[in-house]
XYZ file of C-alpha atoms in Angstrom:
165
model
C -28.707 3.373 1.662
C -28.781 4.558 -1.252
C -26.386 4.813 -3.463
C -24.598 6.562 -6.571
C -24.111 5.241 -10.331
C -20.592 5.474 -9.581
C -20.009 3.411 -6.648
C -22.218 0.834 -8.091
C -19.639 0.658 -11.443
C -16.769 1.082 -9.128
C -18.182 -1.734 -7.150
C -18.729 -3.492 -10.579
C -15.176 -3.131 -10.968
C -14.258 -4.385 -8.393
C -15.773 -7.497 -8.923
C -14.554 -7.904 -11.899
C -11.031 -8.198 -10.765
C -12.454 -11.108 -8.656
C -13.374 -12.702 -11.845
C -10.583 -11.579 -13.936
C -8.639 -14.494 -13.536
C -11.732 -17.065 -14.346
C -11.013 -15.768 -17.384
C -7.467 -16.431 -17.649
C -8.451 -20.101 -17.539
C -10.976 -20.168 -20.260
C -8.383 -18.300 -22.748
C -6.657 -21.304 -23.583
C -9.437 -23.374 -24.509
C -10.371 -20.374 -26.927
C -7.740 -21.573 -29.734
C -6.131 -18.747 -30.170
C -1.881 -18.633 -31.208
C 0.588 -19.426 -28.379
C 1.476 -15.511 -28.218
C -2.470 -13.665 -28.230
C -3.020 -17.031 -25.803
C -0.097 -16.154 -23.517
C -0.709 -12.190 -23.924
C -4.622 -12.556 -22.287
C -3.821 -15.002 -19.711
C -0.900 -12.774 -18.381
C -3.264 -9.973 -18.638
C -6.108 -11.171 -17.214
C -4.550 -13.184 -14.153
C -2.038 -10.029 -13.586
C -2.503 -6.656 -15.018
C -6.325 -6.973 -15.078
C -7.417 -7.138 -11.781
C -5.090 -4.829 -10.491
C -5.905 -1.950 -12.882
C -10.027 -3.092 -12.550
C -9.349 -3.046 -8.399
C -7.711 0.693 -8.858
C -10.504 2.290 -10.953
C -13.204 0.054 -8.967
C -11.576 1.732 -6.127
C -11.796 5.654 -7.445
C -15.784 4.796 -9.164
C -16.468 3.328 -5.839
C -15.448 5.435 -3.300
C -16.139 6.103 0.685
C -19.544 5.320 -0.308
C -19.263 1.876 -1.925
C -16.603 0.970 0.772
C -19.344 1.495 3.628
C -21.673 -0.350 1.545
C -19.862 -3.119 1.428
C -18.873 -3.148 4.927
C -22.168 -3.044 5.358
C -23.607 -6.066 3.348
C -20.647 -7.780 5.403
C -21.282 -6.841 8.379
C -24.928 -8.107 8.273
C -23.917 -11.149 6.605
C -21.972 -12.335 10.026
C -24.783 -11.164 12.159
C -22.594 -8.218 13.294
C -24.695 -4.196 13.567
C -24.236 -2.146 10.807
C -22.795 1.070 12.476
C -19.066 1.196 13.831
C -18.964 -0.113 16.704
C -16.145 -0.813 19.851
C -14.374 -4.555 19.942
C -14.173 -6.078 23.392
C -10.902 -6.245 25.316
C -10.377 -9.808 24.733
C -11.813 -9.650 20.902
C -9.288 -6.876 20.126
C -6.289 -8.800 21.463
C -7.622 -11.643 19.009
C -7.742 -9.435 16.493
C -3.949 -8.041 16.293
C -2.721 -11.717 16.924
C -4.365 -12.524 13.661
C -2.729 -9.919 11.368
C 0.809 -10.955 13.496
C 0.366 -14.429 12.566
C -1.059 -13.638 8.744
C 2.410 -11.479 8.834
C 4.496 -13.748 10.247
C 3.402 -16.366 7.997
C 3.634 -13.867 5.176
C 7.284 -12.963 5.496
C 8.803 -15.651 7.129
C 9.139 -18.233 4.250
C 10.974 -15.199 2.311
C 13.990 -15.852 4.819
C 13.307 -19.678 5.065
C 12.998 -20.644 0.870
C 13.331 -24.757 2.180
C 10.180 -24.245 4.474
C 8.086 -23.849 1.084
C 10.077 -28.280 0.250
C 7.976 -29.669 3.301
C 5.909 -32.124 2.104
C 2.735 -30.914 4.046
C 3.395 -27.030 3.028
C 4.150 -27.483 -0.324
C 1.523 -29.944 -0.927
C -1.251 -27.517 0.771
C 0.083 -24.216 -0.083
C -2.986 -22.901 -1.651
C -5.145 -23.526 1.273
C -2.715 -22.324 4.222
C -2.635 -18.737 1.829
C -6.532 -18.674 1.686
C -6.433 -19.379 5.442
C -4.222 -16.874 6.732
C -5.986 -14.294 4.242
C -9.092 -15.014 5.925
C -7.615 -14.532 8.969
C -5.980 -11.012 8.093
C -9.920 -10.082 7.011
C -11.497 -11.781 10.283
C -8.558 -9.831 12.500
C -8.883 -7.061 10.485
C -13.114 -6.306 10.020
C -14.305 -8.927 12.519
C -12.497 -8.602 15.679
C -10.850 -5.507 15.658
C -13.669 -3.580 15.298
C -14.103 0.159 14.690
C -10.845 0.298 16.693
C -8.785 -1.283 14.694
C -9.929 0.261 11.314
C -9.299 4.006 12.770
C -5.761 2.545 13.732
C -4.944 1.036 10.029
C -6.390 4.124 8.967
C -4.153 6.759 10.629
C -1.336 4.647 9.541
C -1.948 5.086 6.623
C -3.128 8.310 6.238
C -0.513 11.309 6.482
C -0.837 13.953 9.427
C 1.891 16.968 9.853
C 4.045 16.395 12.311
C 6.057 19.159 14.663
C 9.202 18.481 16.247
C 8.338 18.584 20.289
C 9.409 21.772 22.363
C 13.328 22.799 23.424
C 13.559 23.610 26.949
């Protein structure tokens, strides 16, 4: 697949957005004043990645998404074209997404959950694991059906009231 320069620049911004927090770890070692250090660390950890993701998404567009999707599918040994998921594969993907959502929402309602020693000591690993479970559920297990359904939820569609009898 031949990609345009605009899509490559957009993907570069997205990659830079992922790497941006590493720069936040390097800033304190540069010897700036505490005010400048705090501002730069905040930008690299909070504002910078979001700005770069939005710019990258705008520039990469659908072409960039198709390129990344093809590379990820190739990495997992899946066919690059759209493929239907089996019933069991789709159900497992839905279970992964629901589990991810529950693990994302429940701690907000049970604040003492994070005080459990196991969760407090392994919070980073649990967060990474649940995010990976979501990605696997949507993009690998769910197949084209899952991506299409999520796209339909996000996309605005005209709606008409049912006719009265």
